[in-house]
């Protein structure tokens, strides 16, 4: 029997070609409503999605023959994982595909913050040559703390190996430390770290995890990098910590204001006060959720999905 896969988002052509080479018929539907997709999903054995909409219980109940859902990304937070699993639908993600890109982006943000590169660049373009105002910091000798030591956290730790830094990680899973990073308790983590980089998935445990109480538990002022999920950090609390000096600077690739609502912030008179602060702060670097979004990772993500489908269903 011929197997069919429905693509709900555009992806690297390698993904469609790879699945076709495995014998699948690949259809695309990038525009239909969720309800229309629900009406025809029973025809398909596979589904490929990025973040177009949530795969919830209602959607899953509309499937009859679905064997797998492949998300071309690192996380599965837009899928009801427990319910899909209960229906014997295999879930496939591809954190291996963009972990290197995330590690490089996190390091780039950190070095840019330490050396005030964004601030200096703007000033030079305005004819200002302010050397002392742009005296930077060196990463050597610092303690870098990684929260969440999975694919992304390990990639960041690997990128730090060329620096003379101590690398610690905190993770709810035991025994995840390795030669690149020492796993410690949360209390030791908060006692020692100078830099905190977040690499956790979005789960009920990580939602609003980085709040004012969490931040104030650090014994030293910290630099904060978030290339994970925007809703894991409370923006107002980050801003309060930036104002007080508890956070010395922040690199934020993700925000709680994302997707369709983000552009509306700039046309809406009710732009959150915390966000108004972030976009003006010289010690904050912002990027539009692109840490894992490189030319290379686009191809790697696609190939990872193909390889996993082949391994599990061929």
Short mmCIF file of C-alpha atoms in Angstrom, two decimals, residues 12-308:
data_model
loop_
_atom_site.label_atom_id
_atom_site.label_comp_id
_atom_site.label_asym_id
_atom_site.label_seq_id
_atom_site.Cartn_x
_atom_site.Cartn_y
_atom_site.Cartn_z
CA UNK A 12 14.01 22.48 2.32
CA UNK A 13 13.34 20.53 -0.93
CA UNK A 14 15.63 17.79 0.38
CA UNK A 15 12.90 16.70 2.80
CA UNK A 16 10.24 16.07 0.18
CA UNK A 17 12.73 14.46 -2.19
CA UNK A 18 14.11 12.25 0.58
CA UNK A 19 10.67 10.97 1.58
CA UNK A 20 9.73 10.39 -2.05
CA UNK A 21 12.89 8.34 -2.45
CA UNK A 22 11.63 6.21 0.45
CA UNK A 23 8.45 5.55 -1.49
CA UNK A 24 6.08 8.13 0.03
CA UNK A 25 3.68 10.27 -1.97
CA UNK A 26 4.13 13.82 -0.65
CA UNK A 27 1.34 16.38 -0.84
CA UNK A 28 1.55 20.00 0.26
CA UNK A 29 -1.10 22.27 1.74
CA UNK A 30 0.26 25.53 3.10
CA UNK A 31 -2.95 27.57 3.10
CA UNK A 32 -6.01 25.56 4.15
CA UNK A 33 -7.61 26.13 7.53
CA UNK A 34 -7.04 23.71 10.34
CA UNK A 35 -10.62 22.47 9.95
CA UNK A 36 -10.10 21.68 6.27
CA UNK A 37 -6.90 19.81 7.08
CA UNK A 38 -8.79 17.81 9.71
CA UNK A 39 -11.30 16.77 7.05
CA UNK A 40 -8.65 15.16 4.86
CA UNK A 41 -5.88 14.07 7.23
CA UNK A 42 -7.36 10.56 7.45
CA UNK A 43 -5.95 9.94 3.97
CA UNK A 44 -2.37 10.27 5.24
CA UNK A 45 0.10 8.10 7.11
CA UNK A 46 2.56 10.93 7.81
CA UNK A 47 2.38 14.62 8.68
CA UNK A 48 5.18 17.19 8.44
CA UNK A 49 4.78 20.49 10.31
CA UNK A 50 6.82 23.35 11.71
CA UNK A 51 4.69 25.74 13.74
CA UNK A 52 1.65 26.55 11.61
CA UNK A 53 -0.92 25.46 14.19
CA UNK A 54 -1.35 23.26 17.24
CA UNK A 55 -1.83 19.54 16.80
CA UNK A 56 -4.38 19.07 19.58
CA UNK A 57 -6.76 16.31 20.67
CA UNK A 58 -9.43 17.36 18.16
CA UNK A 59 -6.95 17.25 15.31
CA UNK A 60 -5.52 13.89 16.40
CA UNK A 61 -9.02 12.42 16.67
CA UNK A 62 -9.60 13.31 13.02
CA UNK A 63 -6.71 11.08 11.95
CA UNK A 64 -7.35 7.43 11.15
CA UNK A 65 -4.17 6.11 9.57
CA UNK A 66 -1.50 8.50 10.84
CA UNK A 67 1.73 6.74 11.82
CA UNK A 68 3.98 9.72 12.46
CA UNK A 69 4.07 13.46 12.96
CA UNK A 70 7.41 15.04 12.07
CA UNK A 71 8.18 18.51 13.37
CA UNK A 72 10.98 20.22 11.47
CA UNK A 73 12.50 21.82 14.56
CA UNK A 74 13.86 21.02 17.97
CA UNK A 75 10.73 20.89 20.13
CA UNK A 76 7.26 19.36 20.12
CA UNK A 77 5.44 21.95 22.22
CA UNK A 78 2.80 22.58 19.53
CA UNK A 79 1.75 18.92 19.64
CA UNK A 80 -0.30 17.14 22.31
CA UNK A 81 2.47 14.62 22.85
CA UNK A 82 0.72 12.42 25.42
CA UNK A 83 -2.47 12.09 23.40
CA UNK A 84 -0.66 11.43 20.13
CA UNK A 85 1.45 8.76 21.82
CA UNK A 86 -1.68 7.15 23.25
CA UNK A 87 -2.92 6.81 19.66
CA UNK A 88 0.32 5.07 18.65
CA UNK A 89 1.44 8.02 16.56
CA UNK A 90 5.22 8.37 16.60
CA UNK A 91 6.56 11.87 17.11
CA UNK A 92 9.72 12.92 15.34
CA UNK A 93 11.70 16.10 16.07
CA UNK A 94 15.07 17.19 14.73
CA UNK A 95 17.15 18.91 17.45
CA UNK A 96 20.28 17.39 15.92
CA UNK A 97 19.66 19.49 12.82
CA UNK A 98 20.03 22.96 14.32
CA UNK A 99 22.01 22.43 17.52
CA UNK A 100 25.27 23.65 16.00
CA UNK A 101 23.58 26.81 14.73
CA UNK A 102 22.10 27.50 18.16
CA UNK A 103 25.48 27.00 19.85
CA UNK A 104 27.16 29.45 17.50
CA UNK A 105 24.38 32.02 17.85
CA UNK A 106 24.47 31.89 21.66
CA UNK A 107 28.23 32.37 21.62
CA UNK A 108 27.93 35.21 19.14
CA UNK A 109 25.40 37.01 21.33
CA UNK A 110 27.58 36.58 24.40
CA UNK A 111 30.73 37.92 22.74
CA UNK A 112 28.79 40.82 21.23
CA UNK A 113 27.46 41.76 24.66
CA UNK A 114 30.86 41.50 26.35
CA UNK A 115 32.50 43.67 23.68
CA UNK A 116 29.59 46.12 23.22
CA UNK A 117 29.70 45.49 19.48
CA UNK A 118 26.16 46.63 18.71
CA UNK A 119 26.57 49.84 20.71
CA UNK A 120 30.00 50.59 19.22
CA UNK A 121 28.83 49.91 15.67
CA UNK A 122 25.93 52.36 15.98
CA UNK A 123 28.18 55.05 17.45
CA UNK A 124 30.88 54.77 14.78
CA UNK A 125 28.21 55.08 12.08
CA UNK A 126 27.12 58.31 13.78
CA UNK A 127 30.65 59.71 13.79
CA UNK A 128 31.36 58.91 17.45
CA UNK A 129 34.77 57.42 18.37
CA UNK A 130 34.24 56.49 22.03
CA UNK A 131 36.96 54.01 22.97
CA UNK A 132 36.71 54.15 26.75
CA UNK A 133 32.91 53.94 26.71
CA UNK A 134 33.24 50.75 24.71
CA UNK A 135 35.90 49.00 26.77
CA UNK A 136 34.85 45.35 26.80
CA UNK A 137 35.11 42.28 28.99
CA UNK A 138 36.93 39.03 28.30
CA UNK A 139 35.20 35.69 28.57
CA UNK A 140 38.32 34.00 29.92
CA UNK A 141 38.10 33.31 33.65
CA UNK A 142 34.31 33.47 33.78
CA UNK A 143 31.93 30.70 34.85
CA UNK A 144 29.31 29.92 32.23
CA UNK A 145 26.13 28.19 33.37
CA UNK A 146 23.91 26.23 31.00
CA UNK A 147 20.31 25.47 31.96
CA UNK A 148 19.11 22.42 30.05
CA UNK A 149 21.90 20.13 28.91
CA UNK A 150 20.41 18.42 25.89
CA UNK A 151 21.29 18.87 22.23
CA UNK A 152 21.41 22.67 22.35
CA UNK A 153 23.14 23.00 25.71
CA UNK A 154 25.81 20.49 24.70
CA UNK A 155 26.40 22.32 21.43
CA UNK A 156 26.96 25.59 23.30
CA UNK A 157 29.34 23.91 25.76
CA UNK A 158 31.31 22.52 22.83
CA UNK A 159 31.66 25.99 21.32
CA UNK A 160 33.07 27.29 24.61
CA UNK A 161 35.95 24.81 24.64
CA UNK A 162 38.36 27.30 23.10
CA UNK A 163 37.92 29.67 26.04
CA UNK A 164 39.43 29.45 29.51
CA UNK A 165 36.07 29.20 31.25
CA UNK A 166 34.45 26.94 33.81
CA UNK A 167 31.27 25.42 32.37
CA UNK A 168 28.47 24.23 34.65
CA UNK A 169 25.05 22.88 33.80
CA UNK A 170 21.79 22.43 35.64
CA UNK A 171 19.26 19.91 34.36
CA UNK A 172 16.34 18.02 35.93
CA UNK A 173 17.72 14.82 34.40
CA UNK A 174 20.53 13.17 36.39
CA UNK A 175 23.96 12.35 35.00
CA UNK A 176 23.87 14.49 31.86
CA UNK A 177 27.23 16.17 32.44
CA UNK A 178 30.20 15.22 30.25
CA UNK A 179 33.80 16.15 29.56
CA UNK A 180 32.72 19.60 28.37
CA UNK A 181 30.49 20.50 31.31
CA UNK A 182 30.06 19.67 34.99
CA UNK A 183 26.53 19.06 36.22
CA UNK A 184 25.78 20.73 39.56
CA UNK A 185 22.87 21.40 41.88
CA UNK A 186 20.77 24.52 41.36
CA UNK A 187 22.21 26.10 44.51
CA UNK A 188 25.79 25.62 43.31
CA UNK A 189 24.79 26.81 39.84
CA UNK A 190 23.32 30.02 41.25
CA UNK A 191 26.31 30.56 43.53
CA UNK A 192 29.01 30.39 40.86
CA UNK A 193 27.79 31.47 37.44
CA UNK A 194 28.62 34.74 35.69
CA UNK A 195 26.77 33.87 32.49
CA UNK A 196 23.47 31.98 32.23
CA UNK A 197 22.40 30.48 28.90
CA UNK A 198 18.97 28.92 28.59
CA UNK A 199 18.56 25.77 26.46
CA UNK A 200 15.35 24.18 27.75
CA UNK A 201 12.24 23.03 25.85
CA UNK A 202 8.88 24.64 26.59
CA UNK A 203 7.12 22.53 29.21
CA UNK A 204 4.93 23.28 32.24
CA UNK A 205 8.13 23.18 34.31
CA UNK A 206 9.93 25.80 32.23
CA UNK A 207 7.02 28.21 31.69
CA UNK A 208 7.95 31.50 33.44
CA UNK A 209 10.89 29.70 35.04
CA UNK A 210 13.20 32.70 34.81
CA UNK A 211 11.33 35.08 37.10
CA UNK A 212 12.44 37.63 39.66
CA UNK A 213 12.84 35.07 42.46
CA UNK A 214 14.92 32.83 40.24
CA UNK A 215 17.10 35.73 39.10
CA UNK A 216 17.61 37.10 42.61
CA UNK A 217 18.80 33.71 43.83
CA UNK A 218 22.06 34.18 41.88
CA UNK A 219 24.82 35.38 44.15
CA UNK A 220 26.53 37.46 41.46
CA UNK A 221 25.16 39.74 38.76
CA UNK A 222 24.74 37.66 35.61
CA UNK A 223 24.67 37.96 31.86
CA UNK A 224 21.63 36.20 30.39
CA UNK A 225 21.27 34.48 27.01
CA UNK A 226 17.99 32.94 25.84
CA UNK A 227 17.94 31.00 22.57
CA UNK A 228 15.34 28.54 23.89
CA UNK A 229 11.72 29.65 24.35
CA UNK A 230 10.40 33.13 25.03
CA UNK A 231 7.75 32.06 27.53
CA UNK A 232 10.39 30.52 29.77
CA UNK A 233 11.39 34.01 30.91
CA UNK A 234 9.14 36.71 32.39
CA UNK A 235 9.99 39.80 30.36
CA UNK A 236 9.00 42.30 33.04
CA UNK A 237 11.20 40.52 35.59
CA UNK A 238 14.12 40.49 33.14
CA UNK A 239 13.72 44.22 32.64
CA UNK A 240 13.54 44.88 36.38
CA UNK A 241 16.77 42.91 36.79
CA UNK A 242 18.42 44.83 33.96
CA UNK A 243 17.42 48.11 35.60
CA UNK A 244 18.76 47.04 38.99
CA UNK A 245 22.00 45.63 37.56
CA UNK A 246 21.24 42.09 38.69
CA UNK A 247 21.35 41.21 34.99
CA UNK A 248 24.30 42.98 33.35
CA UNK A 249 23.14 42.37 29.81
CA UNK A 250 20.88 40.07 27.83
CA UNK A 251 20.90 38.36 24.46
CA UNK A 252 17.35 37.36 23.55
CA UNK A 253 16.64 35.39 20.41
CA UNK A 254 13.15 34.56 21.69
CA UNK A 255 10.46 36.68 23.31
CA UNK A 256 7.11 36.01 24.89
CA UNK A 257 5.73 38.35 22.19
CA UNK A 258 6.18 36.25 19.06
CA UNK A 259 4.56 35.10 15.85
CA UNK A 260 1.50 36.94 14.55
CA UNK A 261 1.25 39.17 17.60
CA UNK A 262 4.81 40.51 17.40
CA UNK A 263 4.37 42.98 14.52
CA UNK A 264 1.23 44.30 16.18
CA UNK A 265 3.32 45.56 19.09
CA UNK A 266 4.64 48.33 16.87
CA UNK A 267 1.24 49.51 15.68
CA UNK A 268 -0.53 49.08 18.99
CA UNK A 269 -0.52 51.97 21.44
CA UNK A 270 -0.41 49.42 24.25
CA UNK A 271 3.15 48.20 23.63
CA UNK A 272 4.23 46.56 26.91
CA UNK A 273 6.42 48.85 28.98
CA UNK A 274 8.96 46.07 29.45
CA UNK A 275 9.34 45.63 25.71
CA UNK A 276 9.72 49.38 25.22
CA UNK A 277 12.70 49.17 27.56
CA UNK A 278 14.27 46.20 25.76
CA UNK A 279 14.27 47.78 22.32
CA UNK A 280 16.05 50.88 23.65
CA UNK A 281 18.54 49.21 26.02
CA UNK A 282 22.17 49.28 24.88
CA UNK A 283 23.04 46.18 26.90
CA UNK A 284 20.38 44.05 25.18
CA UNK A 285 20.72 42.23 21.85
CA UNK A 286 17.55 40.99 20.15
CA UNK A 287 17.09 38.62 17.22
CA UNK A 288 13.89 37.16 15.70
CA UNK A 289 14.09 33.50 16.79
CA UNK A 290 16.83 32.71 14.29
CA UNK A 291 19.44 31.02 16.49
CA UNK A 292 18.80 27.71 14.75
CA UNK A 293 17.89 29.30 11.44
CA UNK A 294 20.91 29.03 9.16
CA UNK A 295 21.46 27.95 5.57
CA UNK A 296 23.12 24.80 6.86
CA UNK A 297 20.57 23.97 9.55
CA UNK A 298 17.73 24.22 7.02
CA UNK A 299 19.28 21.30 5.16
CA UNK A 300 20.33 19.41 8.30
CA UNK A 301 16.82 19.60 9.78
CA UNK A 302 15.34 18.15 6.60
CA UNK A 303 17.90 15.36 6.41
CA UNK A 304 17.40 14.49 10.07
CA UNK A 305 13.66 13.98 9.51
CA UNK A 306 14.30 11.81 6.46
CA UNK A 307 16.84 9.71 8.34
CA UNK A 308 14.48 9.17 11.29
#
